[in-house]
CSV table of C-alpha atoms in Angstrom, one decimal:
chain,number,residue,atom,x,y,z
L,721,UNK,CA,264.2,222.4,15.6
L,722,UNK,CA,262.2,219.2,15.7
L,723,UNK,CA,261.7,219.6,19.4
L,724,UNK,CA,260.4,223.2,19.0
L,725,UNK,CA,257.9,222.1,16.3
L,726,UNK,CA,256.6,219.2,18.4
L,727,UNK,CA,256.2,221.6,21.4
L,728,UNK,CA,254.1,224.0,19.4
L,729,UNK,CA,251.9,221.2,18.0
L,730,UNK,CA,250.6,220.2,21.5
L,731,UNK,CA,248.3,223.0,22.5
L,732,UNK,CA,246.0,220.7,24.4
L,733,UNK,CA,245.9,217.2,25.9
L,734,UNK,CA,243.3,214.6,25.5
L,735,UNK,CA,242.3,212.1,28.3
L,736,UNK,CA,241.9,208.5,27.3
L,737,UNK,CA,238.4,207.5,28.2
L,738,UNK,CA,237.5,204.6,30.5
L,739,UNK,CA,235.0,203.4,28.0
L,740,UNK,CA,233.1,204.4,24.8
L,741,UNK,CA,229.9,202.8,25.9
L,742,UNK,CA,227.2,205.5,26.5
L,743,UNK,CA,225.4,203.6,29.2
L,744,UNK,CA,228.6,203.0,31.2
L,745,UNK,CA,229.6,206.6,30.8
L,746,UNK,CA,226.3,207.8,32.3
L,747,UNK,CA,226.6,205.3,35.1
L,748,UNK,CA,230.1,206.5,35.9
L,749,UNK,CA,229.0,210.1,35.7
L,750,UNK,CA,226.3,209.6,38.4
L,751,UNK,CA,228.6,207.5,40.6
L,752,UNK,CA,231.3,210.2,40.4
L,753,UNK,CA,228.7,213.0,40.9
L,754,UNK,CA,227.2,211.4,44.0
L,755,UNK,CA,230.7,210.7,45.5
L,756,UNK,CA,231.8,214.3,44.8
L,757,UNK,CA,228.6,215.8,46.4
L,758,UNK,CA,229.1,213.5,49.4
L,759,UNK,CA,232.7,214.6,49.6
L,760,UNK,CA,231.8,218.3,49.6
L,761,UNK,CA,228.9,217.8,52.1
L,762,UNK,CA,231.1,215.7,54.5
L,763,UNK,CA,234.2,218.0,54.4
L,764,UNK,CA,232.3,221.4,54.4
L,765,UNK,CA,230.0,220.0,57.1
L,766,UNK,CA,233.1,219.0,59.2
L,767,UNK,CA,234.5,222.5,58.9
L,768,UNK,CA,231.1,224.1,59.9
L,769,UNK,CA,230.8,221.7,62.8
L,770,UNK,CA,234.2,222.6,64.2
L,771,UNK,CA,233.6,226.3,63.8
L,772,UNK,CA,230.2,226.1,65.5
L,773,UNK,CA,231.3,223.9,68.4
L,774,UNK,CA,233.4,225.7,71.1
L,775,UNK,CA,234.5,222.3,72.5
L,776,UNK,CA,236.2,221.6,69.2
L,777,UNK,CA,238.3,224.8,69.2
L,778,UNK,CA,241.5,222.9,70.0
L,779,UNK,CA,244.7,222.4,67.9
L,780,UNK,CA,243.6,218.9,66.9
L,781,UNK,CA,240.4,220.2,65.3
L,782,UNK,CA,242.1,223.2,63.8
L,783,UNK,CA,244.3,220.8,61.8
L,784,UNK,CA,241.3,218.6,61.0
L,785,UNK,CA,239.3,221.6,59.6
L,786,UNK,CA,242.3,222.4,57.4
L,787,UNK,CA,242.4,218.7,56.3
L,788,UNK,CA,238.8,219.0,55.3
L,789,UNK,CA,239.5,222.2,53.4
L,790,UNK,CA,242.4,220.6,51.5
L,791,UNK,CA,240.3,217.5,50.7
L,792,UNK,CA,237.5,219.6,49.3
L,793,UNK,CA,239.8,221.4,47.0
L,794,UNK,CA,241.8,218.3,46.1
L,795,UNK,CA,238.6,216.4,45.1
L,796,UNK,CA,237.2,219.4,43.2
L,797,UNK,CA,240.4,219.9,41.1
L,798,UNK,CA,240.0,216.4,39.6
L,799,UNK,CA,236.3,215.6,39.9
L,800,UNK,CA,234.9,218.7,38.1
L,801,UNK,CA,237.0,218.0,35.0
L,802,UNK,CA,236.4,214.3,35.1
L,803,UNK,CA,232.6,214.8,35.3
L,804,UNK,CA,232.7,217.1,32.3
L,805,UNK,CA,234.8,214.7,30.3
L,806,UNK,CA,232.3,211.9,30.9
L,807,UNK,CA,229.7,214.0,29.1
L,808,UNK,CA,231.9,215.3,26.3
L,809,UNK,CA,233.0,213.6,23.1
L,810,UNK,CA,236.3,215.3,23.1
L,811,UNK,CA,237.9,214.9,26.6
L,812,UNK,CA,240.5,217.6,26.2
L,813,UNK,CA,242.3,220.1,28.5
L,814,UNK,CA,244.4,223.0,27.4
L,815,UNK,CA,248.1,223.1,27.9
L,816,UNK,CA,247.8,225.8,30.6
L,817,UNK,CA,244.9,224.1,32.2
L,818,UNK,CA,246.8,220.8,32.5
L,819,UNK,CA,249.7,222.7,34.1
L,820,UNK,CA,247.4,224.3,36.6
L,821,UNK,CA,245.7,221.1,37.4
L,822,UNK,CA,249.0,219.2,38.0
L,823,UNK,CA,250.3,222.1,40.1
L,824,UNK,CA,247.2,222.0,42.3
L,825,UNK,CA,247.0,218.2,42.6
L,826,UNK,CA,250.7,217.9,43.6
L,827,UNK,CA,250.5,221.0,45.8
L,828,UNK,CA,247.4,219.9,47.8
L,829,UNK,CA,248.6,216.3,48.1
L,830,UNK,CA,252.0,217.4,49.4
L,831,UNK,CA,250.4,219.9,51.8
L,832,UNK,CA,248.3,217.0,53.1
L,833,UNK,CA,251.4,214.9,53.7
L,834,UNK,CA,252.9,217.7,55.8
L,835,UNK,CA,249.6,218.3,57.6
L,836,UNK,CA,249.2,214.7,58.5
L,837,UNK,CA,252.7,214.8,60.0
L,838,UNK,CA,251.8,217.9,62.0
L,839,UNK,CA,248.6,216.2,63.3
L,840,UNK,CA,250.8,213.2,64.4
L,841,UNK,CA,253.0,215.6,66.3
L,842,UNK,CA,249.9,217.2,67.9
L,843,UNK,CA,248.8,213.8,69.2
L,844,UNK,CA,252.3,213.1,70.5
L,845,UNK,CA,252.4,216.3,72.5
L,846,UNK,CA,248.8,215.7,73.8
L,847,UNK,CA,249.5,212.2,75.1
L,848,UNK,CA,253.2,212.3,76.0
L,849,UNK,CA,253.4,215.9,77.3
L,850,UNK,CA,249.9,216.7,78.4
L,851,UNK,CA,250.9,219.4,80.9
L,852,UNK,CA,252.8,221.3,78.2
L,853,UNK,CA,250.2,220.8,75.5
L,854,UNK,CA,248.7,224.3,75.5
L,855,UNK,CA,252.2,225.9,75.7
L,856,UNK,CA,253.8,223.7,72.9
L,857,UNK,CA,250.7,223.7,70.6
L,858,UNK,CA,250.0,227.5,70.9
L,859,UNK,CA,247.7,229.1,68.3
L,860,UNK,CA,250.7,230.9,66.8
L,861,UNK,CA,252.7,227.6,66.5
L,862,UNK,CA,249.7,225.8,65.0
L,863,UNK,CA,249.3,228.5,62.4
L,864,UNK,CA,253.0,228.3,61.6
L,865,UNK,CA,252.7,224.5,61.1
L,866,UNK,CA,249.7,225.0,58.9
L,867,UNK,CA,251.3,227.7,56.8
L,868,UNK,CA,254.5,225.7,56.5
L,869,UNK,CA,252.5,222.7,55.2
L,870,UNK,CA,251.0,224.8,52.4
L,871,UNK,CA,254.2,226.6,51.6
L,872,UNK,CA,256.4,223.4,51.4
L,873,UNK,CA,253.6,221.6,49.5
L,874,UNK,CA,253.2,224.2,46.8
L,875,UNK,CA,256.9,224.9,46.5
L,876,UNK,CA,257.4,221.1,45.9
L,877,UNK,CA,254.6,221.2,43.3
L,878,UNK,CA,256.1,224.3,41.6
L,879,UNK,CA,259.4,222.5,41.0
L,880,UNK,CA,257.7,219.5,39.3
L,881,UNK,CA,255.4,221.7,37.3
L,882,UNK,CA,258.1,223.9,35.9
L,883,UNK,CA,260.4,221.0,34.9
L,884,UNK,CA,257.6,219.0,33.4
L,885,UNK,CA,256.0,221.7,31.2
L,886,UNK,CA,259.3,222.9,29.9
L,887,UNK,CA,259.6,219.6,28.0
L,888,UNK,CA,258.6,219.2,24.4
L,889,UNK,CA,255.6,216.8,23.9
L,890,UNK,CA,255.2,214.6,20.9
L,891,UNK,CA,251.9,213.0,22.0
L,892,UNK,CA,248.8,214.5,23.5
L,893,UNK,CA,246.8,211.5,24.9
L,894,UNK,CA,247.0,211.3,28.7
L,895,UNK,CA,246.2,207.7,29.8
L,896,UNK,CA,245.0,208.9,33.2
L,897,UNK,CA,242.0,210.7,34.8
L,898,UNK,CA,244.0,213.9,35.5
L,899,UNK,CA,247.3,215.5,34.5
L,900,UNK,CA,249.6,213.2,36.4
L,901,UNK,CA,253.3,213.9,36.3
L,902,UNK,CA,254.3,210.4,35.4
L,903,UNK,CA,251.7,210.1,32.7
L,904,UNK,CA,252.9,213.4,31.2
L,905,UNK,CA,256.5,212.4,31.2
L,906,UNK,CA,255.6,209.4,29.0
L,907,UNK,CA,254.3,211.8,26.3
L,908,UNK,CA,257.6,213.8,26.0
L,909,UNK,CA,259.9,213.3,23.1
L,910,UNK,CA,263.0,214.4,25.0
L,911,UNK,CA,265.1,213.0,27.8
L,912,UNK,CA,263.1,212.9,31.0
L,913,UNK,CA,266.0,211.7,33.2
L,914,UNK,CA,266.1,215.0,35.2
L,915,UNK,CA,262.4,214.8,35.9
L,916,UNK,CA,262.7,211.2,37.1
L,917,UNK,CA,265.6,212.2,39.4
L,918,UNK,CA,263.4,215.0,40.8
L,919,UNK,CA,260.6,212.5,41.6
L,920,UNK,CA,263.2,210.1,43.2
L,921,UNK,CA,265.2,212.7,45.1
L,922,UNK,CA,262.6,215.3,45.9
L,923,UNK,CA,259.1,213.6,46.0
L,924,UNK,CA,260.6,210.5,47.5
L,925,UNK,CA,262.1,212.3,50.5
L,926,UNK,CA,258.9,214.3,51.0
L,927,UNK,CA,257.0,211.1,51.3
L,928,UNK,CA,259.6,209.3,53.4
L,929,UNK,CA,260.1,212.2,55.8
L,930,UNK,CA,256.4,212.7,56.5
L,931,UNK,CA,255.8,208.9,56.9
L,932,UNK,CA,258.9,208.7,59.3
L,933,UNK,CA,257.5,211.7,61.3
L,934,UNK,CA,254.2,209.9,61.8
L,935,UNK,CA,255.9,206.6,62.6
L,936,UNK,CA,258.2,208.2,65.2
L,937,UNK,CA,255.3,210.1,66.8
L,938,UNK,CA,253.3,207.0,67.2
L,939,UNK,CA,256.2,205.0,68.5
L,940,UNK,CA,256.5,207.5,71.3
L,941,UNK,CA,252.7,207.5,71.8
L,942,UNK,CA,252.6,203.7,72.0
L,943,UNK,CA,255.5,203.6,74.5
L,944,UNK,CA,253.7,206.2,76.6
L,945,UNK,CA,250.3,204.4,76.4
L,946,UNK,CA,251.9,201.1,77.5
L,947,UNK,CA,253.0,202.8,80.8
L,948,UNK,CA,249.4,203.9,81.6
L,949,UNK,CA,248.3,201.8,84.5
L,950,UNK,CA,244.5,201.6,83.9
L,951,UNK,CA,243.0,199.8,81.0
L,952,UNK,CA,240.4,202.5,80.5
L,953,UNK,CA,243.1,205.1,80.4
L,954,UNK,CA,245.0,203.2,77.7
L,955,UNK,CA,241.9,202.7,75.6
L,956,UNK,CA,241.0,206.4,75.9
L,957,UNK,CA,244.5,207.5,74.9
L,958,UNK,CA,244.8,205.2,71.9
L,959,UNK,CA,241.2,205.9,70.7
L,960,UNK,CA,242.1,209.6,70.1
L,961,UNK,CA,244.8,208.4,67.6
L,962,UNK,CA,243.0,205.7,65.7
L,963,UNK,CA,241.1,208.0,63.4
L,964,UNK,CA,244.3,209.9,62.4
L,965,UNK,CA,246.3,206.7,62.0
L,966,UNK,CA,243.6,205.2,59.8
L,967,UNK,CA,243.6,208.3,57.5
L,968,UNK,CA,247.4,208.4,57.3
L,969,UNK,CA,247.6,204.7,56.4
L,970,UNK,CA,245.0,205.0,53.6
L,971,UNK,CA,246.4,208.3,52.2
L,972,UNK,CA,250.1,207.3,52.1
L,973,UNK,CA,249.3,203.8,51.0
L,974,UNK,CA,247.5,205.1,48.0
L,975,UNK,CA,250.4,207.4,47.1
L,976,UNK,CA,253.0,204.6,47.4
L,977,UNK,CA,251.0,202.2,45.3
L,978,UNK,CA,250.1,204.8,42.6
L,979,UNK,CA,253.4,206.6,42.3
L,980,UNK,CA,256.2,204.5,43.7
L,981,UNK,CA,255.3,200.9,42.8
L,982,UNK,CA,257.3,199.3,40.0
L,983,UNK,CA,255.7,199.6,36.6
L,984,UNK,CA,256.3,197.7,33.4
L,985,UNK,CA,257.8,199.7,30.5
L,986,UNK,CA,254.9,198.8,28.2
L,987,UNK,CA,251.7,199.5,30.1
L,988,UNK,CA,249.1,196.7,29.6
L,989,UNK,CA,245.4,197.5,29.3
L,990,UNK,CA,244.8,195.9,32.7
L,991,UNK,CA,247.6,198.1,34.3
L,992,UNK,CA,246.2,201.2,32.6
L,993,UNK,CA,242.7,200.5,34.1
L,994,UNK,CA,244.1,199.7,37.5
L,995,UNK,CA,246.1,203.0,37.5
L,996,UNK,CA,243.0,204.9,36.7
L,997,UNK,CA,241.0,203.2,39.5
L,998,UNK,CA,243.9,203.9,41.9
L,999,UNK,CA,243.9,207.6,40.8
L,1000,UNK,CA,240.1,207.8,41.4
L,1001,UNK,CA,240.5,206.3,44.8
L,1002,UNK,CA,243.4,208.6,45.6
L,1003,UNK,CA,241.8,211.9,44.4
L,1004,UNK,CA,238.1,211.3,44.9
L,1005,UNK,CA,237.4,208.5,47.4
L,1006,UNK,CA,240.0,209.4,50.1
L,1007,UNK,CA,238.6,212.9,50.5
L,1008,UNK,CA,235.2,211.2,50.9
L,1009,UNK,CA,236.5,208.7,53.5
L,1010,UNK,CA,238.3,211.2,55.8
L,1011,UNK,CA,235.3,213.0,57.3
L,1012,UNK,CA,233.6,209.6,57.8
L,1013,UNK,CA,236.7,208.3,59.5
L,1014,UNK,CA,236.9,211.3,61.9
L,1015,UNK,CA,233.2,211.5,62.6
L,1016,UNK,CA,232.4,207.8,63.0
L,1017,UNK,CA,235.5,207.0,65.1
L,1018,UNK,CA,235.6,210.2,67.2
L,1019,UNK,CA,233.4,210.6,70.3
L,1020,UNK,CA,234.0,214.4,70.6
L,1021,UNK,CA,232.8,215.0,67.0
L,1022,UNK,CA,229.7,212.8,67.5
L,1023,UNK,CA,229.0,214.6,70.8
L,1024,UNK,CA,229.4,218.0,69.1
L,1025,UNK,CA,227.1,216.9,66.3
L,1026,UNK,CA,224.4,215.8,68.9
L,1027,UNK,CA,224.6,219.2,70.6
L,1028,UNK,CA,224.3,221.1,67.3
L,1029,UNK,CA,221.3,219.0,66.3
L,1030,UNK,CA,219.7,219.5,69.7
L,1031,UNK,CA,220.2,223.3,69.5
L,1032,UNK,CA,218.7,223.4,65.9
L,1033,UNK,CA,215.7,221.3,67.1
L,1034,UNK,CA,215.1,223.6,70.1
L,1035,UNK,CA,215.1,226.7,67.9
L,1036,UNK,CA,212.6,225.0,65.5
L,1037,UNK,CA,210.3,224.2,68.4
L,1038,UNK,CA,210.5,227.7,69.8
L,1039,UNK,CA,209.5,229.2,66.5
């Protein structure tokens, strides 16, 4: 009966603020706002560039456009509420709103894990089996890989969301910038052992499997590159992979540090702040970095951008 009463008391959650200083709040608001706008411009711009450039209508850029789509949504789910909270005195979110936010955050992050693994397989086929590339990476197969990434990601998220929000909550203050599963479990007044097992035996294998897929793909790629006789050929082959490998390292590194590193039972103020900074980097900064990584380190993207700019300039001159 006590658990039922505690459950009905928590109708909304409250985010613990970074700071109570108005000047710092306004500063953080504009920093987050500029980062969020840059994220949307970069990712939506990448999608538009790929759609407008026939030379980018390949499996690699099909996956990249979907990565930009996921990153746009992923950043929006956290940034919009975080920006509003910086301007509000009461930084609350409804019980249902928190469940939806957590479902979307885990679902999109999991889908990105599977998508990055699919992109690694695409690079493996392109470099190790170039003559079969168009056969193995057919449009139908690419769509199936993409759909599978979304399906597995959101099924994984649904499992954690259901088992988290069936718990009774005795506290309502979330010491994080979004509705994070581990932060919510610490607010429950019941046994969370089953939820912790789900994180270990479900989320853990999802992370391990996708990292292993990327690792194996690049082991085969590296072995194949070493056998290329010309230096220019080796450089060209590896340069097509560096952008993806950089994005994978940053994304999975942030997940491992944020969710799988050992934490003390009594969170110190320094640890709480560091967790929030990591969460901001994971949900807001990585989606901003991805389009920069793929545009600055990718000759095909830069060439396509030059062509688009030239075509726009020619149209302006003709008018």
